[in-house]
mmCIF file of C-alpha atoms in Angstrom:
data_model
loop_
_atom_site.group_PDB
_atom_site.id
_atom_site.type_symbol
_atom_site.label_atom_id
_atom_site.label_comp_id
_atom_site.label_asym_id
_atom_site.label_seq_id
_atom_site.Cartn_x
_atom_site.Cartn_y
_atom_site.Cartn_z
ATOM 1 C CA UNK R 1387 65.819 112.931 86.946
ATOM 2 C CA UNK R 1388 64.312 109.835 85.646
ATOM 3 C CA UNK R 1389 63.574 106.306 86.234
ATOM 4 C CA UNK R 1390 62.343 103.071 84.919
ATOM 5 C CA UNK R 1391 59.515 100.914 86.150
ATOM 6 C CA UNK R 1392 58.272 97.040 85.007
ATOM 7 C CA UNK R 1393 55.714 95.383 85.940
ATOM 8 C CA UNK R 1394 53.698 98.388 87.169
ATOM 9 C CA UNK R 1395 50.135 98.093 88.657
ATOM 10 C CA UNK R 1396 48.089 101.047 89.177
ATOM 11 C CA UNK R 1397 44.889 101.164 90.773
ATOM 12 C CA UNK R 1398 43.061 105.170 90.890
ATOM 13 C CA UNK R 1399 39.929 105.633 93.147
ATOM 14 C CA UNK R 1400 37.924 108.812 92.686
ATOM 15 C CA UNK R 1401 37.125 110.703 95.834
ATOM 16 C CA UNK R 1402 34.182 113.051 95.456
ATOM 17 C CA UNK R 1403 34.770 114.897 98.982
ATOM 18 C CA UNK R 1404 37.947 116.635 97.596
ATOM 19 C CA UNK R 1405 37.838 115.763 94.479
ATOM 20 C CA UNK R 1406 40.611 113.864 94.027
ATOM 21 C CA UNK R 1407 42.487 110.500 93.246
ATOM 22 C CA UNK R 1408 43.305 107.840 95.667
ATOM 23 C CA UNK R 1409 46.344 105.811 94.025
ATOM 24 C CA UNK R 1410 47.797 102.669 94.909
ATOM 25 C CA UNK R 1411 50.746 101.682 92.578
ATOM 26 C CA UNK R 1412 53.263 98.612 92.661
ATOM 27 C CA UNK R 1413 56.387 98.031 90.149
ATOM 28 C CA UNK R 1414 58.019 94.930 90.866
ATOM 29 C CA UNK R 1415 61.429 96.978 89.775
ATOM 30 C CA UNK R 1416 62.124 100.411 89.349
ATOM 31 C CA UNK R 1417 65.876 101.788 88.393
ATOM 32 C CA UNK R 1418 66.841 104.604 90.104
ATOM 33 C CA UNK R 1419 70.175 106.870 89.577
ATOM 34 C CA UNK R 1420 72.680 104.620 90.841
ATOM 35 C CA UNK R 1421 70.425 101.851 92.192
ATOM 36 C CA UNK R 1422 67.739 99.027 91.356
ATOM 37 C CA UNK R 1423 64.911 98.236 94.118
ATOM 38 C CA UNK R 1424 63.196 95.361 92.925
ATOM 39 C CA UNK R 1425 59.961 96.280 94.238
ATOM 40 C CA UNK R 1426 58.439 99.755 95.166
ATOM 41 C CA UNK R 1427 54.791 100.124 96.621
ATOM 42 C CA UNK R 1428 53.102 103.632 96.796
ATOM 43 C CA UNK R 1429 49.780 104.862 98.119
ATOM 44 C CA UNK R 1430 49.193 108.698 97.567
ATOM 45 C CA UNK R 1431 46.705 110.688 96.506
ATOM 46 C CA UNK R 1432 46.396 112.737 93.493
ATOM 47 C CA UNK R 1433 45.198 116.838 93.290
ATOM 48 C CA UNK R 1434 45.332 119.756 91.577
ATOM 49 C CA UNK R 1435 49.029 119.630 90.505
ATOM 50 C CA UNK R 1436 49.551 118.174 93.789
ATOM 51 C CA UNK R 1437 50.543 114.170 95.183
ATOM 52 C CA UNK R 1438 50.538 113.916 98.297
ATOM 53 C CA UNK R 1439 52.627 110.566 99.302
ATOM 54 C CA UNK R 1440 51.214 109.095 102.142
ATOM 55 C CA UNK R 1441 53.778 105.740 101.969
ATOM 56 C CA UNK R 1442 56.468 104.847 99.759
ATOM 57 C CA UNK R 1443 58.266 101.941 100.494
ATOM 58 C CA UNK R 1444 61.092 100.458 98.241
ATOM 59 C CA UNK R 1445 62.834 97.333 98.673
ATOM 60 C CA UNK R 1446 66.512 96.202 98.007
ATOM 61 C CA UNK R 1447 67.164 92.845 98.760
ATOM 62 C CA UNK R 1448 66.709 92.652 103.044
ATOM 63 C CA UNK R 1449 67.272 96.268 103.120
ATOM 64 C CA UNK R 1450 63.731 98.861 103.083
ATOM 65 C CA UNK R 1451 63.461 102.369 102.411
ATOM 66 C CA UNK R 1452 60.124 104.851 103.211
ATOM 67 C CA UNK R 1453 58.991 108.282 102.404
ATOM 68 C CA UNK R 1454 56.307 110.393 103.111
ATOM 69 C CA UNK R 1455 55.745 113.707 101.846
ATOM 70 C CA UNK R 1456 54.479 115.844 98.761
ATOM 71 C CA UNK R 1457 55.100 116.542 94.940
ATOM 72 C CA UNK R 1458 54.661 120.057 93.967
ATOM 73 C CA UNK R 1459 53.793 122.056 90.578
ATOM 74 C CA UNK R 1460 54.005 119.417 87.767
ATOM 75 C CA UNK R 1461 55.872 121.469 85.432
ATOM 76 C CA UNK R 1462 58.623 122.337 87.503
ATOM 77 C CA UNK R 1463 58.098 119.110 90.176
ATOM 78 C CA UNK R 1464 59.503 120.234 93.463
ATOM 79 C CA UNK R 1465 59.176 116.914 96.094
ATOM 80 C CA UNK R 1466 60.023 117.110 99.908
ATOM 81 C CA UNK R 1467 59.343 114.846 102.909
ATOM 82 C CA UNK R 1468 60.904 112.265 105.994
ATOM 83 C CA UNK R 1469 62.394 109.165 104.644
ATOM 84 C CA UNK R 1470 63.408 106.482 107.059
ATOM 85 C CA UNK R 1471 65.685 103.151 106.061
ATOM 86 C CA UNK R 1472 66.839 100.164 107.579
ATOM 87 C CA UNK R 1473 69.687 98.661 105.132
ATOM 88 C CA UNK R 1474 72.178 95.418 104.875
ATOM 89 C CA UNK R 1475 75.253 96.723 102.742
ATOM 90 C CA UNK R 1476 75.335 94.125 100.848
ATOM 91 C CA UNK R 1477 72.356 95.078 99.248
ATOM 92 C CA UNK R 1478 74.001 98.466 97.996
ATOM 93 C CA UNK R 1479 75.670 97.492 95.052
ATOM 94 C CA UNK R 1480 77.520 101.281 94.564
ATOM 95 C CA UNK R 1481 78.779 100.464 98.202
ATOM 96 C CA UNK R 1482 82.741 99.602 98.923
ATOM 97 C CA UNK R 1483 81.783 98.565 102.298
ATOM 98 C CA UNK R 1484 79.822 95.314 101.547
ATOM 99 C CA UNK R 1485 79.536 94.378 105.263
ATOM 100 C CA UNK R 1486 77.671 95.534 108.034
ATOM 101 C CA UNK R 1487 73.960 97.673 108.498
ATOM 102 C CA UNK R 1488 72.429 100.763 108.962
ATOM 103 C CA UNK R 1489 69.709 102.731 110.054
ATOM 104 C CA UNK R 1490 68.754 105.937 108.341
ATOM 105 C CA UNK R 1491 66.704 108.887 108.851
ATOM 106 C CA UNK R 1492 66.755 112.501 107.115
ATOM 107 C CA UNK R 1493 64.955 115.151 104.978
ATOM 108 C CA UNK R 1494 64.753 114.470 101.134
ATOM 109 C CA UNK R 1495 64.508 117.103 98.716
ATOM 110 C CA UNK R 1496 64.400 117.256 94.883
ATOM 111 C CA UNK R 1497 63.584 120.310 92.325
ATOM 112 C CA UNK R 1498 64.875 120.292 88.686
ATOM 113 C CA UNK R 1499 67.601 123.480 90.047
ATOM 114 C CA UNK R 1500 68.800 121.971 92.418
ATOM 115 C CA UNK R 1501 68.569 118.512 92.354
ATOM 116 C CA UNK R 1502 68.634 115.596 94.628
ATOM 117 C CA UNK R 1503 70.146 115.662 98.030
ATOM 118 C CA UNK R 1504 69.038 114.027 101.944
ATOM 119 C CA UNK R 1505 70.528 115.723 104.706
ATOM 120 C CA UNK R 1506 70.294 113.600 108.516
ATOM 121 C CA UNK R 1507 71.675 111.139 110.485
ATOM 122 C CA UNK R 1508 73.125 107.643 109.899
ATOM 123 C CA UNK R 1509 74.009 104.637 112.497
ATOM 124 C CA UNK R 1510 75.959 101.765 111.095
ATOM 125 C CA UNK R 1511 76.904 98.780 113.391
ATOM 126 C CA UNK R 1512 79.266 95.412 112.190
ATOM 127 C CA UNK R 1513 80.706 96.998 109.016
ATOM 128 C CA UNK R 1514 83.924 95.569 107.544
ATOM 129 C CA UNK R 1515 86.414 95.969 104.618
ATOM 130 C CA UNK R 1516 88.932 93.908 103.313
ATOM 131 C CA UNK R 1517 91.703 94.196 100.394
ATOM 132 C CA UNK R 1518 95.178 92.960 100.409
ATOM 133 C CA UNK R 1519 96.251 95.607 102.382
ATOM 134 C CA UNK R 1520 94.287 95.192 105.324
ATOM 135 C CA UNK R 1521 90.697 94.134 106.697
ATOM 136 C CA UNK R 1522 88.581 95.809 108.899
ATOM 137 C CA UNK R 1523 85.827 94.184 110.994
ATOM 138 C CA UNK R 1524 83.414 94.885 113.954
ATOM 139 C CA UNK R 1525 83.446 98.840 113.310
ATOM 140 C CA UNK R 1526 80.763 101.769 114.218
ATOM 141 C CA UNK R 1527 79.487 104.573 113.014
ATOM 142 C CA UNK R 1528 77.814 107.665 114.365
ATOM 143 C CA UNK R 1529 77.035 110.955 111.929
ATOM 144 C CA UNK R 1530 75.086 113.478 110.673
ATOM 145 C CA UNK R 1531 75.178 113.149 106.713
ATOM 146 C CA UNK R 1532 74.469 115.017 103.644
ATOM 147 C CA UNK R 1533 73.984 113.157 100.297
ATOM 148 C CA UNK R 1534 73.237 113.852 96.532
ATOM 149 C CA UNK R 1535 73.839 111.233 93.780
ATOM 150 C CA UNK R 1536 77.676 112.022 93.433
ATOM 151 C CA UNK R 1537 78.247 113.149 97.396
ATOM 152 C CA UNK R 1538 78.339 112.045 100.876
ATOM 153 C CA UNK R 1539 79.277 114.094 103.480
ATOM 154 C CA UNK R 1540 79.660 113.391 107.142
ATOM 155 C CA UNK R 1541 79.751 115.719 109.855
ATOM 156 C CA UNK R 1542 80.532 114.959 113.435
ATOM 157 C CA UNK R 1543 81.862 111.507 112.724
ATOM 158 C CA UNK R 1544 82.342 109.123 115.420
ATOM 159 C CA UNK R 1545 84.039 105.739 114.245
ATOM 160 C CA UNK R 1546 84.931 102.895 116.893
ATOM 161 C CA UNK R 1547 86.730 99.489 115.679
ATOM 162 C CA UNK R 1548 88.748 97.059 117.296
ATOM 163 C CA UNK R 1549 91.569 99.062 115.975
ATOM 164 C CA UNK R 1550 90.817 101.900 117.877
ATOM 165 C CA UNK R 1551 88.186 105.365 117.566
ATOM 166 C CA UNK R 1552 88.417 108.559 115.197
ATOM 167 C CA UNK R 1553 86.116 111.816 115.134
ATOM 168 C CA UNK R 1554 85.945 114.377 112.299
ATOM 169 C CA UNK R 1555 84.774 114.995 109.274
ATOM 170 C CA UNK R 1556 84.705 112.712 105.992
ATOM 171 C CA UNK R 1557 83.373 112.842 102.893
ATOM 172 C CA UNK R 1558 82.800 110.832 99.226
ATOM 173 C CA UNK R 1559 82.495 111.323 96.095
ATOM 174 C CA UNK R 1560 81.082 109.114 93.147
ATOM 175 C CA UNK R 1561 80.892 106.427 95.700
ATOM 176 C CA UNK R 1562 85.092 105.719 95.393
ATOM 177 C CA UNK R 1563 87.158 108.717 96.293
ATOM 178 C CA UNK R 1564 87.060 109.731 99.909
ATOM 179 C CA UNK R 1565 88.545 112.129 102.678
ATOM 180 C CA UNK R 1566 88.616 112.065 105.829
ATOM 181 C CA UNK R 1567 90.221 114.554 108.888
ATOM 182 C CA UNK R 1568 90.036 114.039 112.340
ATOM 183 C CA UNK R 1569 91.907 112.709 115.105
ATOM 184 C CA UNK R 1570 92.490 109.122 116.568
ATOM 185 C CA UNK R 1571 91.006 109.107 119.613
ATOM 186 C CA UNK R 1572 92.219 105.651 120.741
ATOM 187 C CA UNK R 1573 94.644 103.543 118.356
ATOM 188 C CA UNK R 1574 96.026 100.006 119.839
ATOM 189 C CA UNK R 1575 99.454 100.046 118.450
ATOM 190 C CA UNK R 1576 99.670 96.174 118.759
ATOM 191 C CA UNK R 1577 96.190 96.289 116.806
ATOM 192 C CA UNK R 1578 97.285 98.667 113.999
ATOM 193 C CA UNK R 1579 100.566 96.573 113.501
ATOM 194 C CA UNK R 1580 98.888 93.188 113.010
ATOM 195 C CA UNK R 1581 96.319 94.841 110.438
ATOM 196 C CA UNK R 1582 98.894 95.878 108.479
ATOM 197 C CA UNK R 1583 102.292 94.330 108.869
ATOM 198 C CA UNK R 1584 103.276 90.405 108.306
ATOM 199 C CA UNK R 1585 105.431 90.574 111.089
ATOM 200 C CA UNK R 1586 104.450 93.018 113.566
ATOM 201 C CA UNK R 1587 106.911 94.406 115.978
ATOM 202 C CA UNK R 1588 106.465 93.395 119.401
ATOM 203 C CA UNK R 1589 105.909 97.220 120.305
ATOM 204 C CA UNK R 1590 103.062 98.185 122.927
ATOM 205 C CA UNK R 1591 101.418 101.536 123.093
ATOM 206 C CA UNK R 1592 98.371 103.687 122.769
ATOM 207 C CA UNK R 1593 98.717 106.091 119.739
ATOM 208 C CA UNK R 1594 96.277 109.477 119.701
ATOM 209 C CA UNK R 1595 96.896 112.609 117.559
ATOM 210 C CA UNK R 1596 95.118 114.506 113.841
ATOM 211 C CA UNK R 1597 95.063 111.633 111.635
ATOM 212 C CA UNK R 1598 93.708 112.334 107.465
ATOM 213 C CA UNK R 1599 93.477 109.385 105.242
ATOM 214 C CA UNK R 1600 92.340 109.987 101.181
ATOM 215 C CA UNK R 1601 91.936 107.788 98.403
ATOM 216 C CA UNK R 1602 90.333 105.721 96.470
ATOM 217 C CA UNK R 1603 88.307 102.568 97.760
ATOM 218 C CA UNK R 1604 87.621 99.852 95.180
ATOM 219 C CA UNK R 1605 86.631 96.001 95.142
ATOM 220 C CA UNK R 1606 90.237 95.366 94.661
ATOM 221 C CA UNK R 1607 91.373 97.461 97.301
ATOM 222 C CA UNK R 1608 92.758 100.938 98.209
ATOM 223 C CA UNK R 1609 94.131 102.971 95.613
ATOM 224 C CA UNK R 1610 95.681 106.025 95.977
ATOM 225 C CA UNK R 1611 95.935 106.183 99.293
ATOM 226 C CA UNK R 1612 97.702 109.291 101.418
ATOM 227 C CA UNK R 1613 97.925 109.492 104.959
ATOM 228 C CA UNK R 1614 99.196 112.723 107.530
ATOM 229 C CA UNK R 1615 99.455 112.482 111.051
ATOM 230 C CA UNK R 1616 100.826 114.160 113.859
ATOM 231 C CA UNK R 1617 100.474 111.068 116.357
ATOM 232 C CA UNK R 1618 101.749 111.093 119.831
ATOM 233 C CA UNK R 1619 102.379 107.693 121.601
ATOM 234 C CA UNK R 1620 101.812 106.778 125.368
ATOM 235 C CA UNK R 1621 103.299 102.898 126.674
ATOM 236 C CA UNK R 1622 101.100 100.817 128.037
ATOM 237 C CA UNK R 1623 101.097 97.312 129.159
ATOM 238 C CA UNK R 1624 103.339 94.904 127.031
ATOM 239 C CA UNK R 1625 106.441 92.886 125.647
ATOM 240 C CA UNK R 1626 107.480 95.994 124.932
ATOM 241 C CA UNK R 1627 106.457 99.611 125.843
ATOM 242 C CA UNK R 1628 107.456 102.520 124.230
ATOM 243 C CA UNK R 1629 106.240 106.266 123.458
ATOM 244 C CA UNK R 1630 107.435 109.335 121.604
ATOM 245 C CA UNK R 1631 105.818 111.079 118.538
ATOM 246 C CA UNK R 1632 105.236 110.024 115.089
ATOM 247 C CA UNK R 1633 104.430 112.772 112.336
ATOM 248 C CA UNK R 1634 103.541 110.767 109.176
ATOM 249 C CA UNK R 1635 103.042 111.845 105.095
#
């Protein structure tokens, strides 16, 4: 693990009662694995191979991060504690999905064997994607998460868009592959068509069924990409109604 900080300020203030050090840093930009916050602020206090870190707040853009908690044993730096973020997409530049917000909340821990990883819950609200295959907009997210620098994992995923709603499970790695299996709780067939077809057929119908995407998402859209469904569809209202079943590869 490492990192890079400019324009640090430190300020130490002895505290006889203890003893220890009461430390107030600032860095107007620290790079992280995978990230840059252009300005971090930190008040702790320093022990016998012991920090306890009252506040840490970093900022990216509109988007704030804050942790409390400890750093253990020096030589062999062990660090747990809450952290708490509010964050606009757009700020996270390793992020596909460039649109939207979220609010975050989880358990961080870090030790030289086993590394970095979060494990919580996440609420987005008004994400969207877009490519030349199709664009997303308005969706919502519900999920408990576990992350480390190359994975995200979700576990009892909720997501509802104007398209329709999916539960499961998903998951990410390096920030570009992904995986996700579930079922479509809700699809508008008239919705799905237009999102991805030209000229979409003037069918009418509520699709439901297991439904696994995977692939790759990029800037320049989705690579890769493999769907399977076993999809079952009831009529509903329309120019034309239909129903049946629809298994997909």
């Amino acid at each position: 693990f490492s990192f890079l900080a400019e324009g640090l300020e430190v300020k130490l203030t002895y505290d006889k009662r203890k003893p220890r050090y009461l430390v107030t840093l600032e860095a107007a930009k620290v790079r992280l694995p995978g990230a840059l916050t252009h300005r971090v602020e930190v008040t702790a206090a320093l022990e016998a191979n012991r920090v306890s870190l009252e506040r840490v707040r970093a900022f990216m853009g509109e988007s704030v991060a804050e942790f409390t908690g400890t750093l253990e044993d020096f030589r062999h730096p062990k660090i747990d504690g809450q952290v708490r973020a509010s964050v606009l997409l757009r700020d996270i530049e390793m992020s596909p999905v460039r649109q939207g917000f979220g609010v975050v909340s989880g358990t961080l821990h870090y030790s030289a064997e086993r590394g970095f990883s979060i494990d919580g819950r996440v609420e987005g609200e008004q994400l969207a994607y877009g490519s030349k295959e199709f664009k997303l907009s308005r969706g919502r997210i519900s999920s408990g998460f576990h992350l480390t620098t190359s994975l995200l994992r979700l576990s009892g995923l909720t997501v509802e868009t104007p398209l329709g709603d999916w539960a499961g499970e998903a998951a990410m790695r390096e920030w570009r592959g992904f995986e996700l299996n579930g079922e479509a709780t809700r699809v508008d067939l008239d919705a799905l068509q237009a999102a991805f077809l030209d000229r979409p057929y003037a069918w009418s119908g509520t699709v439901r069924g297991p439904l696994s995407l995977q692939g790759e998402l990029t800037e320049a859209g989705l690579r890769n990409g493999l769907a399977e469904a076993e999809l079952s569809i009831e009529p509903k209202d329309g120019e034309i109604p239909v129903n049946g079943q629809l298994d997909l590869v």
